Amino acid sequence: MAVNYSAKEEADGHPSGGVGVPGGGAVGGGGGAGAVKTRKPDNTAFKQQRLPAWQPILTAGTVLPAFFIIGLIFIPIGIGIFVTSNNIREYEIDYTGTEPSSPCNKCLNVSWDSTPPCTCTINFTLEHSFESNVFMYYGLSNFYQNHRRYVKSRDDSQLNGDNSSLLNPSKECEPYRTNEDKPIAPCGAIANSMFNDTLELYRIDNDTRTPITLIKKGIAWWTDKNVKFRNPTGDGNNLTALFQGTTKPVNWPKPVYMLDSEPDNNGFINEDFIVWMRTAALPTFRKLYRLIERKNSFQPTLQAGKYSLDIAYNYPVHSFDGRKRMILSTISWMGGKNPFLGIAYITVGSICFFLGVVLLFIHHKYGNRNTSADIPN
Amino acid sequence: MVLNWFPLVEVFHKEITMLPLVIVLLASMIKDAIEDYRKYQYDKTINFTKTRVYDKEEHAYVEKCWKDVRVGDFVQLQCNEIVPADILLLYSSDQNGICHLETANLDGETNLKQRRVVTGFSSQDTVFEPEFFQNTIICEMPNNDLNKFKGDMEQPDHEQVGLNIENLLLRGCTIRNTEAAAGIVIYAGHETKAMLNNSGPRYKRSRIEQRMNRDIFLCVGLLFVMCLVGAVGHGIWTGKFWEHPPYDVPDWNGNFVAPVLAGFYMFLTMIILLQILIPISLYVSIELVKLGQVFLIHNDIDLYDEEADLPIQCRALTITEDLGQIQYIFSDKTGTLTENKMVFRRCTVDGLEFSHQENDRRLKTQKALDLDREDFTKLQHFTLPPMNLGRAATVKPSTMRPLRRCQSDRARTQGHTRSRSVGRRDSSQSQVAFSSPIEKDVTPDSRLLRQVREAALQTESFSPFIHMKTSTSFTDFFLALAICNSVLVSTATAPRQRVTIPPPIKPSGITLEKIHQIFQRLKLASLSQSFSSSQSSSQLGASFSAKNTEEPLAVLESCDNENDSSASSGGQELQDKGSTEIGTASLDEVFRSATNTSLPTDFCYEAESPDEAALVYAAQAYGFILVSRTPEQVTVQLPQGTLLTFDILYTLGFDSVRRRMSVVVRHPLTKEIVVYTKGADSIIMDLLDNSTKGNISSDKRLKRIKERTQKHLDYYAHDGLRTLCIAKKVLNEDDFQKWANFRREAEAAIENRDELLIETAQHLETKLTLLGATGIEDRLQDGVPDTIVSLREAGIKVWVLTGDKQETAVNIAYSCKLLNQRDTVFTINTENKETCESLLNLTLEEVKKNYEYDKPQRKLFGIIPTSFSAPEAPSPEFGLVIDGRTLDVIFQGGLEEKFLALARRCRSVLCCRSTPLQKSMVVKLVRRQLKAMTLSIGDGANDVSMIQAANVGIGISGQEGMQAVMASDFAISRFKHLKKLLLVHGHWCYARLAKMVIYFFYKNVCYVNLLFWYQFFCGFSGSTMIDYWQMIFFNLFFTSVPPLLFGALDRDVSAETLLRLPELYKNGQNSEIYNLSTFIITMLDAFYQSLVCFFVPYLMYKDSDIDVFSFGNPINTISLLTILLHQALEMKTWTVLQLVVMICSVAFYLIFSIIYNAACLLCSPPTNPYWIMERQLKDPIFYLLCLITPVIALLPRFFIFALRGTLGASLVLKAQQIEKLPKEQQDLEIQKLRSRKEATSGAPVASPASNDDLDQSSSHLCVSPFLPSAAALPPRDTENQGVSASNPLGRRTHDEGCYFFNRWAEEESAATDSSAGPSSGHQPLVASRETAPGQDGGKLTKDYLKNFHYGSHRRSVSSVTL
């Protein structure tokens, strides 16, 4: 008899509050509580909706200060950011080689694992010297690392050194999960398409090419290198043995345990690999490739002058209209060069200031009307 | 959601997508579970209640649970037990075979109902034995009609006995005053009438929800477009490549899908991705918010009725915000606008009017006393001074204030049982409404009293010998008042017990010794406490039957009462003596002593309608005391103390068709069979004996009486009194027997029994002799005029739909300010379609003329119509009065549109004499045709259909039972509560919910668009830059509580200001907060904000080494801030609660993100935002973005708000600003604002102060403008139904033998005849105009002059008569 009684309950509760109906309580649901119990609502501030409250009213008068304050804060911040951004030195070379004149034009149609690699050299001149540490990036355009299926095509637990995942990668890696019945390590499309151009920088000083030391460690996030990415564990440190039973990604020329000679930069913890695995948010992106440290305080990291870039051109981008770039940039507290934020701050600050003036005008002209509530016209 | 299970289009993890829905469902599940559990508990207690069911094996009644009661079971019930199923009554311990039932649980009526044992069983003296029951019962299918039951029972000897509702004990009722009853279960469980009537709470769709659903469809459309963009984009993007790039991952077996197919898949993917656009959680949120709103409404102390100890009941949980959008209110009159506490005010007997001046005065002082008492009770709340007062004082024409009467001490000793319930309707007992002193005490008109006493004396002393002729109609009049009703008598001391003073003391039978014996036994019984229901064989003992024994037991507990009862016995003895020793010289003495020794004084009368009680009390005041009533007999004490017992031969109950009731009694002294009829004057007047028989002088006298009475009646009606006519008829034995046979046949009939019954009744109620008429006042409730004025200022049109007479209704309308003296009132009464149509046309033209004229006038003022003055608001200066017949014509003749066209231009419409069906039809008409939000308010069963027809139904839990409350969405106890309910709570609920809904749309669109914009940068591949969990939690946790709180608690304007400026209500009426334009504007704003939230970070991070989640994280954070700050901008009230919730939301987001990003190394494969929040928190860019983006996003809105605050003319803003001002200034501002409003609206409603002055100065005019129209009421269709008009003119013509036929031509001529008084000519539209300066102050004089020039209707009443 699960019946909807609630309507009746309420109705019943109504007459049965009193004394005269001894039997009424049974149906009325506790109506026998007696006449002492009153249904009077509590006279509390909350229940009567009288909580002390702040009721701001937005009028020209009240928001005026806000606009001016925003303006006054934003403009200096904007100027600061803008100046900082302008002080960043940045140099960028497109080495895709789509133009026939480009030295890399010959390599335009390379495949993933062409041996020997197609190499090309691009000379360039730095107008200004780079004073502080220089970050060397490679940049790709029109490369959708954020594609839904691409982003998912990885196995984090394999990369974290999980031995079972190593031999049995996640299904997400399909169709780059296995190759010839061997599990691929590292599996997935991201790893498979890893950027594999080699860039070398030389300073040309009176026709002598001085190689510039490029540091390849420290380019990945610390947490990635030390926590998220781990080589599989097992007996000894021989990576070859640890990766036994796996095969290299299809596009790779060599297996993952041969990415680097140094053991702490090899296998899954190779920093180039880690950087690549952090998929870029936008189709035009850059990734940190190398660091150039400032040697001493007397000499800029990169002096103004002639340089040449040696490229081992392996990575095909022409098929999807991609572009490849090499970027040299110094860095500030706010990262790379980007004038946008500074300009935005200055603009918004100015607009606020302007609107503040407009409101001031309005306030003066119409503001008094409200307080006296005169009839218009 | 389902789509996500297909791998091809999968976006998220299957489990994750389920989560929001699961949580949403979970929330509603928990809510429902709690409700269901409570119901379950409740059911359990019901189901396991024990009752005694007969067991065949054990041959005895055994205890069984309610749930085990089956159809066909025999159930035995004791006193005060609740009936477990619908039971056919087969046995009652009452010797008359009557079982008393309290039906409060079913219909809220607390008076006792009588149920009879099935014919054939009533004779049994022995306890009913189920073993011998061998009858077959045939009955109708279970239905929900509480007042009807048909069936018959075939006895073993094939004799059929009809069964009706009288034989049925309904489930849920309580047995009272009957020691034991037994019966057979007819319907059990769900088939019981009580259960079938219980439809449970209704679920209504509020207007906002309807609009919301529409907007959700808009959102679906938007979603579709977005998905289409995604699909097409993806198709093109995929098709662009001649060779698959490394980032275009083939499916698991290495194949690539064709661009078109890919596009299609992408479409589905996008649906999943962007589904958040459809705010599913909105439904749950709305539910929760409404619960909160209902909670707050329920707890409003201003809506709590101290007297009834009743807060407002919100029965419908889903339509709180509809309260804020009401455009039309349909109100019942009686019990809604008025107290429904009937007070006997005046009467006319034999053509003589008795104005009851003393009573008038008393009523006035009573009000003051009421106030006193209220204070008094506040001080000491243990008991109240009694209000049920001594008869002695009323019998003596005393000018003493009736309240402070002698019995206050006694009431104290009685303690809580009675005194609290008297006059305060807080206990169940006091649900019997007629217990306030106002109704109970009638100070008799001294003139009338003298007459009555003389008459009575005369009658009494000579009646045994002299025939009725000498008895004046005064006696008859009051006898009729006392007898002709269905009032149950009980004493105050034992409220639930009926008094049955040994009634059958016929002049012949009983000797003093016997009475002595009875009292001996009685005392014995009271001592031994064991005097049980053993049936006394003696005739006399029977009168002290089982139920009586209880009565004295109870009575004897208090010595006062013992005195009373002995006093009564003394009275009896005396009476006995008086009647046996007729004609002794000591008669006078006897009478005197009888009057001095008062009878049990505090009789309580429980009547079905308050009018009846009022009349009985009135009769009591003149010494005609109704002492007891059984179905067979009624005992009345005459002023001299004589107890007269009438045998009731038949009672023809009141019904709305006949509009009258009659009792056929045998006069104990004269042995005459007398029919006393009481009914609506219009009906009774037609049934009077017109035949010219007998001598001319008496005939003329009768006619004169009739005329005079009619005059008085009109006067009463005009005074707003409810009128009833009392008539009688003497039958001779033969006629009666003939009729009685006829009647019996009708009663026995199974087919169309009701029709036959009515027919027989009509047969009897003819050729009556008019005795007199009464005028009963139905007082206006407190604060009604004020409430109506406020509601009207709020732009709500108030219509009154009443079954009452036109005059009464119109007068109530004037007195509660529904109609203004300056209003033009059109009255349309007709029965002819053509007439009706032409009338409507004429009136419409008239109204339009005025309306047209108003327009240029408005421009003359040079006021640009602002948002708050409704653009097509008709000039509110017309009233329309229409009656039920005309309504019928309108509905049947397809004139609805014309009627509405007219009615919508009138500021109020009165529908008089309308049936419940018509009421609901009117409501439906307005609701459907005008697409208006309607609210019905009523208190009685006749309002149920109207309440159900309206968008919002409000029941007044008042005098007439619970039916209206049961049907309603909200139940309040006073009409005045409507003001706060609508103006404050309605406004708040609407504003809150509308803002919340729109905010939800905004929130979802804004957030989802972020994902959408990202699709342009990821090849429309459906990827997201925000982690799924954070995305899902975003809507579910991070941004859900503030809007909920906002929806439940925000208040834009304070309650005080809302009440003082009712115009603010128009905000909701015009749906200003949530309509298509605000929706679109909000959508555009959402688009803008999402663009900002996406592209500011985009431009910042463009061509950098940012990764997907590091890009999404600031976007997520920024949008969170933006959305919350947007909320903050919308929020008008900041309390600690809101502040805390806001801060908590942000803090929760940060904490969750930090923990999640730190702990989640490998969770939610394949990707997760490990350590991203931590890194970003170290990045100054993140903070800089979080600072600038919300500013850019909200700048336009902020700026526009500021501009609106300064320049805008929104009344709400004005009100908000006014609230900031100091107190005195506030008043000033509100005054200014109001006067400005009035000026703007073009209707010169005077400012309150001047209005009052005018009212005072013109109070004498209040009546006069109406009189002509009242006099010029149309004579109605007289022929067919034999019903004639109720106005003097018509009456006169009628008397002169001029009959009107129901034809157009005749009616027209009649119209000219009848309208000849107020005006001349054949114009059907008669506007008697009186103009008076109705403007406030000199600034309007010019306008006024213009008005005058145009012959305006500023102060005029015109009536359309035909």
Coordinates of C-alpha atoms in Angstrom, one line a residue, chain A residues 1-12 14-29 35 37-43 46-61 63 66-67 70 73-74 77 81 90 92 112 137 139-140 142-157 160 170 172-176 189-190 193 220-224 227-228 230 251 278-288 315-316 318-321 325 327 333-336 338 340-341 344-346 348 351-352 355-356 358-359 362-363 366-367 369-377, chain B residues 8-11 13 39 42-43 46-47 80 82 102 104-105 171 176 189-190 195 198 200-201 234 237 240-243 245-254 266 269 295-296 298-302 304 306 308-311 313-315 416-417 420 426-428 431 496 862-864 957 962 966 985 988 992 1014 1017-1019 1021-1023 1028 1048-1049 1051-1052 1095-1096 1098-1108 1110-1111 1129 1131-1137 1161-1162 1165-1168 1170-1172 1175 1179-1181 1183-1185 1187-1188 1191-1192 1195 1198-1199 1201-1203 1205-1208 1213-1214 1216-1217 1219-1221 1225 1229 1232 1236:
Chain A
M1 CA 0.0 0.0 0.0
A2 CA 2.7 2.4 -0.9
V3 CA 0.5 5.2 -1.6
N4 CA 1.1 8.8 -2.0
Y5 CA -0.2 10.1 1.2
S6 CA 1.5 13.3 1.3
A7 CA -1.5 15.4 0.2
K8 CA -3.6 13.8 2.7
E9 CA -1.0 14.0 5.3
E10 CA -0.9 17.7 5.0
A11 CA -4.6 18.0 5.0
D12 CA -4.9 15.8 8.0
H14 CA -4.3 20.6 9.7
P15 CA -7.3 19.7 11.9
S16 CA -5.6 17.4 14.3
G17 CA -3.4 19.8 16.1
G18 CA -5.8 20.2 19.0
V19 CA -7.1 18.2 21.8
G20 CA -10.6 17.2 21.0
V21 CA -9.7 14.4 18.6
P22 CA -8.0 11.6 20.5
G23 CA -8.2 9.2 17.5
G24 CA -7.1 11.9 15.1
G25 CA -3.5 11.4 15.8
A26 CA -3.2 8.0 14.2
V27 CA -4.2 9.3 10.9
G28 CA -3.1 12.8 11.3
G29 CA 0.5 11.7 11.8
A35 CA -1.9 22.1 21.8
K37 CA 3.2 22.6 19.9
T38 CA 2.6 25.5 17.6
R39 CA 3.2 25.6 13.9
K40 CA 4.4 29.1 14.1
P41 CA 7.6 29.5 12.1
D42 CA 10.7 30.5 13.9
N43 CA 11.3 34.1 13.8
F46 CA 17.5 33.4 8.1
K47 CA 14.0 32.0 7.9
Q48 CA 12.5 35.4 7.6
Q49 CA 15.2 36.3 5.0
R50 CA 16.4 39.2 7.1
L51 CA 20.1 38.2 7.3
P52 CA 22.3 41.3 7.3
A53 CA 23.3 41.8 3.8
W54 CA 25.3 44.1 1.7
Q55 CA 23.4 45.2 -1.3
P56 CA 25.6 46.9 -3.8
I57 CA 24.0 49.0 -6.5
L58 CA 25.9 49.6 -9.6
T59 CA 25.6 53.1 -10.6
A60 CA 27.9 55.4 -12.3
G61 CA 28.8 56.9 -9.0
V63 CA 31.6 52.0 -10.1
A66 CA 36.6 50.7 -9.8
F67 CA 37.2 51.8 -13.3
I70 CA 41.6 49.2 -12.8
I73 CA 46.7 49.3 -12.0
F74 CA 46.6 47.8 -15.5
I77 CA 51.5 46.4 -15.3
I81 CA 55.1 43.4 -19.3
E90 CA 64.4 36.1 -30.3
E92 CA 63.8 32.4 -35.9
W112 CA 61.1 9.0 -41.8
Y137 CA 63.5 25.6 -29.9
G139 CA 59.0 24.9 -34.1
L140 CA 56.4 23.1 -36.1
N142 CA 50.3 23.0 -39.0
F143 CA 51.1 20.0 -36.9
Y144 CA 48.1 19.0 -34.9
Q145 CA 49.6 17.4 -31.9
N146 CA 46.2 18.2 -30.2
H147 CA 44.2 15.9 -32.5
R148 CA 41.9 13.9 -30.4
R149 CA 43.0 10.5 -31.5
Y150 CA 46.6 11.5 -31.6
V151 CA 46.6 12.9 -28.0
K152 CA 45.2 9.7 -26.7
S153 CA 47.5 7.4 -28.6
R154 CA 50.0 6.7 -25.8
D155 CA 50.4 4.6 -22.8
D156 CA 51.4 6.5 -19.7
S157 CA 51.9 3.5 -17.6
N160 CA 56.2 5.1 -16.4
S170 CA 47.2 -0.1 -23.7
E172 CA 44.8 3.3 -26.8
C173 CA 48.0 2.8 -28.7
E174 CA 46.3 1.1 -31.6
P175 CA 47.3 0.8 -34.4
Y176 CA 50.8 1.6 -33.1
A189 CA 51.1 7.6 -32.5
I190 CA 52.8 10.3 -30.5
S193 CA 55.8 10.6 -34.9
A220 CA 62.1 18.6 -19.9
W221 CA 60.0 19.2 -16.8
W222 CA 61.6 17.9 -13.7
T223 CA 58.5 16.0 -12.8
D224 CA 58.3 14.4 -16.1
V227 CA 58.4 10.9 -11.9
K228 CA 56.3 10.5 -14.9
R230 CA 60.7 5.9 -16.1
N251 CA 58.9 5.3 -37.9
R278 CA 54.1 16.6 -24.0
T279 CA 51.7 17.3 -26.8
A280 CA 51.4 20.8 -27.9
A281 CA 48.1 22.7 -27.4
L282 CA 48.0 24.4 -30.7
P283 CA 48.9 23.4 -34.2
T284 CA 51.7 25.9 -34.4
F285 CA 54.1 25.3 -31.6
R286 CA 57.6 25.2 -30.6
K287 CA 59.4 22.7 -28.4
L288 CA 62.5 23.2 -26.4
Y315 CA 61.2 14.8 -40.3
P316 CA 58.8 15.0 -43.2
H318 CA 55.8 18.7 -46.5
S319 CA 53.0 16.2 -47.0
F320 CA 50.7 18.1 -44.6
D321 CA 52.0 21.6 -45.4
R325 CA 61.6 26.3 -37.7
I327 CA 64.1 29.4 -32.8
W333 CA 60.4 35.9 -15.9
M334 CA 57.4 35.7 -18.0
G335 CA 58.7 33.2 -20.5
G336 CA 59.3 33.9 -24.2
N338 CA 55.1 37.8 -26.5
F340 CA 50.3 40.5 -26.5
L341 CA 49.8 40.5 -22.8
A344 CA 46.3 43.9 -23.6
Y345 CA 47.0 45.3 -20.2
I346 CA 47.7 48.7 -21.5
V348 CA 42.3 47.4 -21.1
I351 CA 39.7 51.6 -21.9
C352 CA 38.8 51.4 -18.2
L355 CA 35.0 54.5 -19.4
G356 CA 35.7 55.9 -16.0
V358 CA 32.6 58.7 -19.4
L359 CA 31.0 57.5 -16.3
I362 CA 27.4 60.7 -16.9
H363 CA 27.4 60.8 -13.1
Y366 CA 22.5 62.4 -14.5
G367 CA 23.7 61.1 -11.3
R369 CA 18.6 62.6 -10.6
N370 CA 18.5 59.4 -8.9
T371 CA 19.0 60.7 -5.4
S372 CA 16.1 63.1 -5.8
A373 CA 14.1 60.8 -8.2
D374 CA 12.7 63.7 -10.1
I375 CA 10.3 63.2 -12.8
P376 CA 12.1 63.2 -16.1
N377 CA 11.1 66.2 -18.2
Chain B
L8 CA 34.6 5.6 -33.1
V9 CA 33.2 8.7 -31.6
E10 CA 34.3 8.2 -28.0
V11 CA 35.5 11.4 -26.5
H13 CA 35.8 7.6 -20.8
K39 CA 5.6 7.9 3.0
Y42 CA 3.5 6.6 7.2
D43 CA 2.0 3.8 5.2
I46 CA -1.5 3.0 8.6
N47 CA -1.1 -0.5 7.4
N80 CA -13.4 7.1 18.2
I82 CA -11.0 5.3 12.5
E102 CA -16.7 12.7 11.8
A104 CA -12.8 15.8 9.0
N105 CA -10.1 13.6 7.5
R171 CA -12.5 5.1 5.2
R176 CA -18.1 9.3 17.2
G189 CA -7.6 -0.5 0.1
H190 CA -7.1 1.5 -3.0
M195 CA -8.1 6.7 -1.6
N198 CA -6.4 11.2 -3.0
G200 CA -1.6 13.3 -4.4
P201 CA 0.2 16.4 -5.0
H234 CA 36.4 18.1 -39.7
W237 CA 40.1 19.4 -42.6
K240 CA 42.7 18.6 -47.2
F241 CA 45.5 16.0 -46.9
W242 CA 46.5 14.0 -49.8
E243 CA 48.6 12.0 -47.6
P245 CA 49.9 13.3 -41.7
P246 CA 51.5 11.6 -38.7
Y247 CA 49.1 13.1 -36.3
D248 CA 46.1 11.8 -38.1
V249 CA 45.9 8.5 -36.4
P250 CA 44.2 5.7 -38.3
D251 CA 41.7 3.5 -36.5
W252 CA 42.8 0.4 -34.7
N253 CA 43.2 -1.8 -37.8
G254 CA 45.1 0.9 -39.6
M266 CA 32.7 14.0 -35.7
T269 CA 31.5 13.2 -31.2
F295 CA 10.9 26.3 2.7
L296 CA 11.3 30.1 3.0
H298 CA 6.5 28.2 4.5
N299 CA 8.5 29.8 7.2
D300 CA 7.4 33.3 6.6
I301 CA 6.0 34.5 9.9
D302 CA 3.8 37.0 8.1
Y304 CA 1.3 32.5 9.7
E306 CA -1.9 33.2 14.7
A308 CA -5.5 29.1 13.4
D309 CA -2.0 28.2 14.2
L310 CA -1.5 27.7 10.6
P311 CA 1.4 28.7 8.5
Q313 CA 1.0 25.4 3.2
C314 CA 2.8 24.9 -0.1
R315 CA 1.3 21.9 -1.6
H416 CA -8.3 23.5 27.8
T417 CA -10.9 21.2 26.4
R420 CA -9.2 27.3 23.9
D426 CA -6.6 26.2 16.6
S427 CA -7.9 22.9 17.8
S428 CA -9.7 20.5 15.8
Q431 CA -12.8 23.9 13.2
R496 CA -18.4 16.1 20.7
G862 CA 4.5 64.1 -22.5
I863 CA 5.6 61.0 -20.8
I864 CA 7.4 58.4 -22.8
S957 CA -8.2 26.9 4.9
M962 CA -10.6 21.2 3.3
M966 CA -6.8 19.8 -1.0
H985 CA 7.4 35.9 -2.3
W988 CA 11.3 37.1 -5.2
R992 CA 15.4 34.5 -8.3
Y1014 CA 39.3 25.0 -29.3
F1017 CA 42.6 24.8 -33.4
C1018 CA 42.6 21.1 -33.3
G1019 CA 41.3 20.2 -36.7
S1021 CA 38.8 16.6 -33.9
G1022 CA 36.8 16.9 -30.8
S1023 CA 39.7 17.1 -28.4
Y1028 CA 37.7 15.6 -18.2
A1048 CA 17.1 30.4 -3.1
L1049 CA 18.2 33.5 -1.2
R1051 CA 16.5 39.3 -3.0
D1052 CA 16.6 42.3 -5.3
F1095 CA 41.3 33.9 -26.9
V1096 CA 43.2 35.9 -24.3
Y1098 CA 45.3 31.7 -26.8
L1099 CA 47.0 34.9 -27.9
M1100 CA 49.2 34.7 -24.9
Y1101 CA 50.3 31.2 -25.5
K1102 CA 50.3 31.2 -29.3
D1103 CA 53.4 29.7 -30.8
S1104 CA 54.9 28.8 -27.5
D1105 CA 55.8 25.4 -26.0
I1106 CA 52.5 25.2 -24.2
D1107 CA 51.0 21.7 -24.0
V1108 CA 47.4 20.8 -24.1
S1110 CA 48.8 23.6 -19.6
F1111 CA 46.8 25.6 -22.1
L1129 CA 27.5 40.9 -10.5
M1131 CA 23.7 39.0 -7.1
K1132 CA 21.9 41.8 -5.4
T1133 CA 22.2 40.6 -1.9
W1134 CA 25.4 39.6 -0.3
T1135 CA 25.2 37.9 3.0
V1136 CA 27.9 36.0 4.8
L1137 CA 26.5 32.8 3.3
L1161 CA 50.2 10.4 -12.1
L1162 CA 48.6 7.7 -14.0
P1165 CA 44.6 7.2 -18.9
P1166 CA 45.8 7.9 -21.5
T1167 CA 46.4 11.5 -20.6
N1168 CA 46.3 13.4 -17.4
Y1170 CA 50.1 15.8 -13.9
W1171 CA 51.7 18.6 -12.1
I1172 CA 50.3 21.3 -14.3
R1175 CA 53.7 24.6 -12.3
D1179 CA 54.1 31.1 -13.3
P1180 CA 53.4 34.8 -13.2
I1181 CA 51.7 34.7 -16.5
Y1183 CA 48.2 35.2 -12.5
L1184 CA 48.4 37.9 -15.1
L1185 CA 45.9 36.1 -17.3
L1187 CA 43.6 39.1 -13.6
I1188 CA 43.0 40.5 -17.0
V1191 CA 38.0 42.0 -16.4
I1192 CA 37.8 42.0 -20.1
L1195 CA 33.6 44.8 -18.5
F1198 CA 29.6 45.9 -15.6
F1199 CA 29.6 49.0 -17.6
F1201 CA 24.9 47.8 -15.3
A1202 CA 26.5 51.0 -14.2
L1203 CA 24.8 52.9 -17.0
G1205 CA 21.9 52.1 -12.6
T1206 CA 22.4 55.8 -13.5
L1207 CA 20.3 56.3 -16.6
G1208 CA 17.9 53.4 -16.7
L1213 CA 16.6 49.7 -9.7
K1214 CA 14.8 52.8 -8.4
Q1216 CA 16.9 49.5 -4.8
Q1217 CA 18.3 53.0 -4.7
E1219 CA 16.3 51.5 0.0
K1220 CA 19.7 53.0 0.5
L1221 CA 18.1 56.2 1.6
Q1225 CA 13.5 60.0 2.7
E1229 CA 10.7 58.9 -2.5
K1232 CA 7.0 60.6 -5.4
R1236 CA 4.6 59.7 -10.8

